[in-house]
């Protein structure tokens, strides 16, 4: 099956610094990738939809200047949390949409990145 | 409003027992329904996918059902194992625009 990787798996940073998280589709090309965040005991919340070669579409309430998304190639999307604060501490998960582009496409999820801001 | 509700929120069962998780949705236009398993600290992994015309789909000890008329789905786990301890998430896809609507999940714990 399709594999999506994320790097790093865990990151601890100081308040005010920026953190970059990478999401890669390893064996297929993904024109669309998604970024989610998940708080403890809650379900995934969609932050933004990332399309290769164009600007990301952000969900309501998500600050695009704080969560910078770049989808420069068909296999890589990055999420940069700028000027991170403790309230940004969360589990960030990316997914890549399956290759056919149809309505029944499966999203393949990465293993997630645990961000802790001190 | 597109919503997916799951019950129960949490469940504890003994190893070897069966259990059934429920999912009710109000998503339109409906495309398909998926059940995912999410281990703690990991990304979700797809278990089953069902489109409008499918009533049941099995994947090993997991069997999902779908009643498109009542907009309900269930996930039945047979002969549970300790490794089944996880969160199970019901995800419904809207057709247009393409979007996943996530349920809040059921946290299952299987005890020895």
mmCIF file of C-alpha atoms in Angstrom:
data_model
loop_
_atom_site.group_PDB
_atom_site.id
_atom_site.type_symbol
_atom_site.label_atom_id
_atom_site.label_comp_id
_atom_site.label_asym_id
_atom_site.label_seq_id
_atom_site.Cartn_x
_atom_site.Cartn_y
_atom_site.Cartn_z
ATOM 1 C CA UNK A 1 0.000 0.000 0.000
ATOM 2 C CA UNK A 2 0.879 3.655 -0.262
ATOM 3 C CA UNK A 3 3.305 4.932 2.335
ATOM 4 C CA UNK A 4 3.547 8.423 3.749
ATOM 5 C CA UNK A 5 6.396 9.456 5.991
ATOM 6 C CA UNK A 6 6.831 12.407 8.305
ATOM 7 C CA UNK A 7 9.948 13.931 9.742
ATOM 8 C CA UNK A 8 10.706 14.512 12.504
ATOM 9 C CA UNK A 9 8.580 12.192 14.601
ATOM 10 C CA UNK A 10 9.139 14.308 17.697
ATOM 11 C CA UNK A 11 10.430 17.803 18.212
ATOM 12 C CA UNK A 12 10.899 19.939 21.298
ATOM 13 C CA UNK A 13 11.608 23.611 20.808
ATOM 14 C CA UNK A 14 11.733 26.843 22.736
ATOM 15 C CA UNK A 15 8.961 29.379 22.543
ATOM 16 C CA UNK A 16 9.512 31.835 19.697
ATOM 17 C CA UNK A 17 11.400 29.494 17.404
ATOM 18 C CA UNK A 18 10.150 28.051 14.124
ATOM 19 C CA UNK A 19 9.749 24.366 13.395
ATOM 20 C CA UNK A 20 9.517 22.670 10.011
ATOM 21 C CA UNK A 21 7.748 19.340 9.532
ATOM 22 C CA UNK A 22 8.148 17.353 6.337
ATOM 23 C CA UNK A 23 5.586 15.047 4.761
ATOM 24 C CA UNK A 24 6.583 12.732 1.938
ATOM 25 C CA UNK A 25 4.651 10.271 -0.193
ATOM 26 C CA UNK A 26 7.179 7.506 -0.728
ATOM 27 C CA UNK A 27 5.779 5.423 -3.561
ATOM 28 C CA UNK A 28 3.228 7.598 -5.303
ATOM 29 C CA UNK A 29 2.797 11.152 -6.452
ATOM 30 C CA UNK A 30 0.354 13.219 -4.468
ATOM 31 C CA UNK A 31 -1.001 16.366 -6.009
ATOM 32 C CA UNK A 32 -2.938 17.019 -2.822
ATOM 33 C CA UNK A 33 -1.748 16.703 0.749
ATOM 34 C CA UNK A 34 -3.532 17.607 3.947
ATOM 35 C CA UNK A 35 -2.309 18.838 7.304
ATOM 36 C CA UNK A 36 -4.147 17.993 10.508
ATOM 37 C CA UNK A 37 -3.576 18.639 14.166
ATOM 38 C CA UNK A 38 -4.846 16.474 16.958
ATOM 39 C CA UNK A 39 -5.136 17.308 20.636
ATOM 40 C CA UNK A 40 -5.222 14.564 23.269
ATOM 41 C CA UNK A 41 -8.333 12.420 23.168
ATOM 42 C CA UNK A 42 -9.746 14.416 20.275
ATOM 43 C CA UNK A 43 -10.146 13.626 16.628
ATOM 44 C CA UNK A 44 -8.123 15.048 13.786
ATOM 45 C CA UNK A 45 -8.819 18.651 12.809
ATOM 46 C CA UNK A 46 -8.054 19.692 9.266
ATOM 47 C CA UNK A 47 -5.779 22.707 9.159
ATOM 48 C CA UNK A 48 -5.134 23.124 5.465
ATOM 49 C CA UNK A 49 -5.181 21.496 2.063
ATOM 50 C CA UNK A 50 -1.941 21.662 0.142
ATOM 51 C CA UNK A 51 -1.880 21.467 -3.644
ATOM 52 C CA UNK A 52 1.352 21.019 -5.536
ATOM 53 C CA UNK A 53 2.446 24.178 -7.223
ATOM 54 C CA UNK A 54 -0.207 26.427 -5.742
ATOM 55 C CA UNK A 55 -1.095 28.132 -2.495
ATOM 56 C CA UNK A 56 -2.546 26.099 0.316
ATOM 57 C CA UNK A 57 -6.177 26.433 1.305
ATOM 58 C CA UNK A 58 -6.571 27.033 5.018
ATOM 59 C CA UNK A 59 -9.535 26.094 7.176
ATOM 60 C CA UNK A 60 -11.392 28.789 9.021
ATOM 61 C CA UNK A 61 -9.559 29.891 12.121
ATOM 62 C CA UNK A 62 -6.142 28.649 11.012
ATOM 63 C CA UNK A 63 -3.586 31.450 10.644
ATOM 64 C CA UNK A 64 -1.804 31.062 7.336
ATOM 65 C CA UNK A 65 1.040 33.342 8.417
ATOM 66 C CA UNK A 66 1.674 31.163 11.429
ATOM 67 C CA UNK A 67 1.382 27.796 9.721
ATOM 68 C CA UNK A 68 3.302 28.091 6.474
ATOM 69 C CA UNK A 69 2.714 25.321 3.982
ATOM 70 C CA UNK A 70 4.841 24.616 0.951
ATOM 71 C CA UNK A 71 4.079 21.860 -1.564
ATOM 72 C CA UNK A 72 6.960 22.243 -3.951
ATOM 73 C CA UNK A 73 6.930 18.775 -5.470
ATOM 74 C CA UNK A 74 4.537 15.889 -6.028
ATOM 75 C CA UNK A 75 6.043 13.947 -3.144
ATOM 76 C CA UNK A 76 6.844 16.589 -0.537
ATOM 77 C CA UNK A 77 4.848 19.061 1.515
ATOM 78 C CA UNK A 78 6.206 20.990 4.469
ATOM 79 C CA UNK A 79 4.504 22.681 7.382
ATOM 80 C CA UNK A 80 6.411 25.380 9.230
ATOM 81 C CA UNK A 81 5.104 26.517 12.582
ATOM 82 C CA UNK A 82 6.473 30.031 12.925
ATOM 83 C CA UNK A 83 7.176 31.673 16.267
ATOM 84 C CA UNK A 84 5.868 28.648 18.094
ATOM 85 C CA UNK A 85 4.192 29.032 21.473
ATOM 86 C CA UNK A 86 3.205 26.439 24.080
ATOM 87 C CA UNK A 87 -0.380 26.421 22.810
ATOM 88 C CA UNK A 88 0.945 25.155 19.463
ATOM 89 C CA UNK A 89 2.045 21.961 21.177
ATOM 90 C CA UNK A 90 0.101 19.207 19.495
ATOM 91 C CA UNK A 91 0.268 16.117 17.305
ATOM 92 C CA UNK A 92 0.541 17.131 13.658
ATOM 93 C CA UNK A 93 -0.437 14.578 11.028
ATOM 94 C CA UNK A 94 -0.211 14.875 7.283
ATOM 95 C CA UNK A 95 -1.972 12.803 4.672
ATOM 96 C CA UNK A 96 -1.551 12.373 0.951
ATOM 97 C CA UNK A 97 -4.432 11.834 -1.375
ATOM 98 C CA UNK A 98 -4.288 8.699 -3.504
ATOM 99 C CA UNK A 99 -3.037 8.992 -7.045
ATOM 100 C CA UNK A 100 -6.129 8.566 -9.205
ATOM 101 C CA UNK A 101 -7.762 11.868 -8.346
ATOM 102 C CA UNK A 102 -11.228 10.366 -8.037
ATOM 103 C CA UNK A 103 -13.908 10.927 -5.400
ATOM 104 C CA UNK A 104 -13.186 7.620 -3.664
ATOM 105 C CA UNK A 105 -9.508 8.362 -3.207
ATOM 106 C CA UNK A 106 -8.104 7.237 0.079
ATOM 107 C CA UNK A 107 -6.025 9.571 2.168
ATOM 108 C CA UNK A 108 -2.881 7.859 3.379
ATOM 109 C CA UNK A 109 -1.755 9.232 6.695
ATOM 110 C CA UNK A 110 1.731 9.814 7.948
ATOM 111 C CA UNK A 111 2.812 8.606 11.385
ATOM 112 C CA UNK A 112 2.511 12.069 12.890
ATOM 113 C CA UNK A 113 4.875 14.561 14.517
ATOM 114 C CA UNK A 114 4.657 15.350 18.211
ATOM 115 C CA UNK A 115 5.524 19.017 18.739
ATOM 116 C CA UNK A 116 6.254 20.264 22.231
ATOM 117 C CA UNK A 117 6.924 23.971 22.716
ATOM 118 C CA UNK A 118 8.526 24.895 26.017
ATOM 119 C CA UNK B 1 -24.182 20.711 8.671
ATOM 120 C CA UNK B 2 -21.914 17.767 7.888
ATOM 121 C CA UNK B 3 -21.338 15.773 11.047
ATOM 122 C CA UNK B 4 -20.132 12.342 12.087
ATOM 123 C CA UNK B 5 -20.938 11.034 15.544
ATOM 124 C CA UNK B 6 -19.537 7.916 17.107
ATOM 125 C CA UNK B 7 -20.533 5.858 20.088
ATOM 126 C CA UNK B 8 -19.519 4.807 22.579
ATOM 127 C CA UNK B 9 -16.745 7.314 23.348
ATOM 128 C CA UNK B 10 -14.762 4.598 25.064
ATOM 129 C CA UNK B 11 -15.063 0.891 25.597
ATOM 130 C CA UNK B 12 -13.262 -1.699 27.679
ATOM 131 C CA UNK B 13 -13.573 -5.382 26.845
ATOM 132 C CA UNK B 14 -11.805 -8.609 27.720
ATOM 133 C CA UNK B 15 -9.521 -10.310 25.262
ATOM 134 C CA UNK B 16 -11.384 -12.736 23.051
ATOM 135 C CA UNK B 17 -14.705 -10.929 23.278
ATOM 136 C CA UNK B 18 -16.514 -9.275 20.387
ATOM 137 C CA UNK B 19 -17.580 -5.653 20.222
ATOM 138 C CA UNK B 20 -19.449 -3.284 17.944
ATOM 139 C CA UNK B 21 -18.760 0.396 17.412
ATOM 140 C CA UNK B 22 -21.353 2.755 15.989
ATOM 141 C CA UNK B 23 -21.183 5.679 13.592
ATOM 142 C CA UNK B 24 -24.023 8.007 12.567
ATOM 143 C CA UNK B 25 -23.520 10.674 9.975
ATOM 144 C CA UNK B 26 -25.217 13.588 8.279
ATOM 145 C CA UNK B 27 -23.011 14.197 5.266
ATOM 146 C CA UNK B 28 -24.284 15.253 1.888
ATOM 147 C CA UNK B 29 -23.575 14.540 -0.868
ATOM 148 C CA UNK B 30 -22.223 11.265 0.440
ATOM 149 C CA UNK B 31 -19.270 9.654 -1.301
ATOM 150 C CA UNK B 32 -17.976 6.915 0.961
ATOM 151 C CA UNK B 33 -17.381 5.883 4.553
ATOM 152 C CA UNK B 34 -14.147 4.620 6.025
ATOM 153 C CA UNK B 35 -13.115 3.139 9.308
ATOM 154 C CA UNK B 36 -9.613 3.896 10.502
ATOM 155 C CA UNK B 37 -7.605 2.485 13.392
ATOM 156 C CA UNK B 38 -5.301 4.878 15.181
ATOM 157 C CA UNK B 39 -2.776 3.575 17.666
ATOM 158 C CA UNK B 40 -1.654 6.035 20.331
ATOM 159 C CA UNK B 41 0.915 8.439 18.927
ATOM 160 C CA UNK B 42 0.545 7.147 15.378
ATOM 161 C CA UNK B 43 -1.292 8.165 12.237
ATOM 162 C CA UNK B 44 -4.610 6.526 11.282
ATOM 163 C CA UNK B 45 -4.553 3.353 9.207
ATOM 164 C CA UNK B 46 -7.442 2.453 6.915
ATOM 165 C CA UNK B 47 -9.446 -0.662 7.815
ATOM 166 C CA UNK B 48 -12.374 -0.566 5.391
ATOM 167 C CA UNK B 49 -13.991 1.666 2.820
ATOM 168 C CA UNK B 50 -17.603 1.449 1.677
ATOM 169 C CA UNK B 51 -19.451 3.309 -1.022
ATOM 170 C CA UNK B 52 -23.166 3.987 -1.204
ATOM 171 C CA UNK B 53 -24.069 0.612 -2.723
ATOM 172 C CA UNK B 54 -22.082 -1.554 -0.300
ATOM 173 C CA UNK B 55 -23.721 -2.960 2.833
ATOM 174 C CA UNK B 56 -20.859 -4.851 4.388
ATOM 175 C CA UNK B 57 -17.094 -5.118 4.059
ATOM 176 C CA UNK B 58 -14.695 -7.352 5.965
ATOM 177 C CA UNK B 59 -11.006 -7.092 6.700
ATOM 178 C CA UNK B 60 -9.892 -10.030 8.796
ATOM 179 C CA UNK B 61 -11.558 -9.798 12.190
ATOM 180 C CA UNK B 62 -13.047 -6.399 11.315
ATOM 181 C CA UNK B 63 -16.451 -6.227 9.633
ATOM 182 C CA UNK B 64 -18.052 -2.927 8.728
ATOM 183 C CA UNK B 65 -21.680 -2.407 7.779
ATOM 184 C CA UNK B 66 -23.363 0.531 6.129
ATOM 185 C CA UNK B 67 -27.026 1.491 5.989
ATOM 186 C CA UNK B 68 -27.157 4.439 3.614
ATOM 187 C CA UNK B 69 -30.874 4.952 4.232
ATOM 188 C CA UNK B 70 -30.523 5.514 7.953
ATOM 189 C CA UNK B 71 -26.985 6.918 7.570
ATOM 190 C CA UNK B 72 -25.520 4.533 10.059
ATOM 191 C CA UNK B 73 -22.445 2.358 10.052
ATOM 192 C CA UNK B 74 -20.992 -0.113 12.483
ATOM 193 C CA UNK B 75 -17.619 -1.750 12.951
ATOM 194 C CA UNK B 76 -17.679 -5.215 14.480
ATOM 195 C CA UNK B 77 -14.496 -6.658 15.938
ATOM 196 C CA UNK B 78 -14.441 -10.401 16.431
ATOM 197 C CA UNK B 79 -12.326 -12.272 18.957
ATOM 198 C CA UNK B 80 -10.570 -9.153 20.158
ATOM 199 C CA UNK B 81 -6.849 -9.107 20.796
ATOM 200 C CA UNK B 82 -4.699 -6.890 22.988
ATOM 201 C CA UNK B 83 -3.354 -5.248 19.850
ATOM 202 C CA UNK B 84 -6.857 -4.042 19.002
ATOM 203 C CA UNK B 85 -6.510 -1.431 21.759
ATOM 204 C CA UNK B 86 -6.631 1.835 19.832
ATOM 205 C CA UNK B 87 -8.935 4.608 18.712
ATOM 206 C CA UNK B 88 -11.314 3.755 15.894
ATOM 207 C CA UNK B 89 -12.348 6.647 13.728
ATOM 208 C CA UNK B 90 -15.284 6.771 11.344
ATOM 209 C CA UNK B 91 -14.594 9.085 8.417
ATOM 210 C CA UNK B 92 -17.184 10.097 5.864
ATOM 211 C CA UNK B 93 -16.207 11.654 2.571
ATOM 212 C CA UNK B 94 -18.319 14.342 1.033
ATOM 213 C CA UNK B 95 -18.445 14.127 -2.740
ATOM 214 C CA UNK B 96 -18.208 17.808 -3.514
ATOM 215 C CA UNK B 97 -16.015 19.300 -2.352
ATOM 216 C CA UNK B 98 -13.726 16.368 -1.653
ATOM 217 C CA UNK B 99 -13.345 16.426 2.092
ATOM 218 C CA UNK B 100 -13.005 14.027 4.994
ATOM 219 C CA UNK B 101 -15.398 14.548 7.903
ATOM 220 C CA UNK B 102 -14.003 12.861 10.990
ATOM 221 C CA UNK B 103 -15.917 11.329 13.837
ATOM 222 C CA UNK B 104 -14.651 11.902 17.359
ATOM 223 C CA UNK B 105 -13.566 8.292 17.620
ATOM 224 C CA UNK B 106 -14.115 5.398 19.998
ATOM 225 C CA UNK B 107 -11.244 4.516 22.301
ATOM 226 C CA UNK B 108 -11.123 0.763 22.710
ATOM 227 C CA UNK B 109 -9.109 -0.965 25.397
ATOM 228 C CA UNK B 110 -8.754 -4.723 25.385
ATOM 229 C CA UNK B 111 -7.730 -6.275 28.678
ATOM 230 C CA UNK B 112 -6.034 -9.608 29.213
#
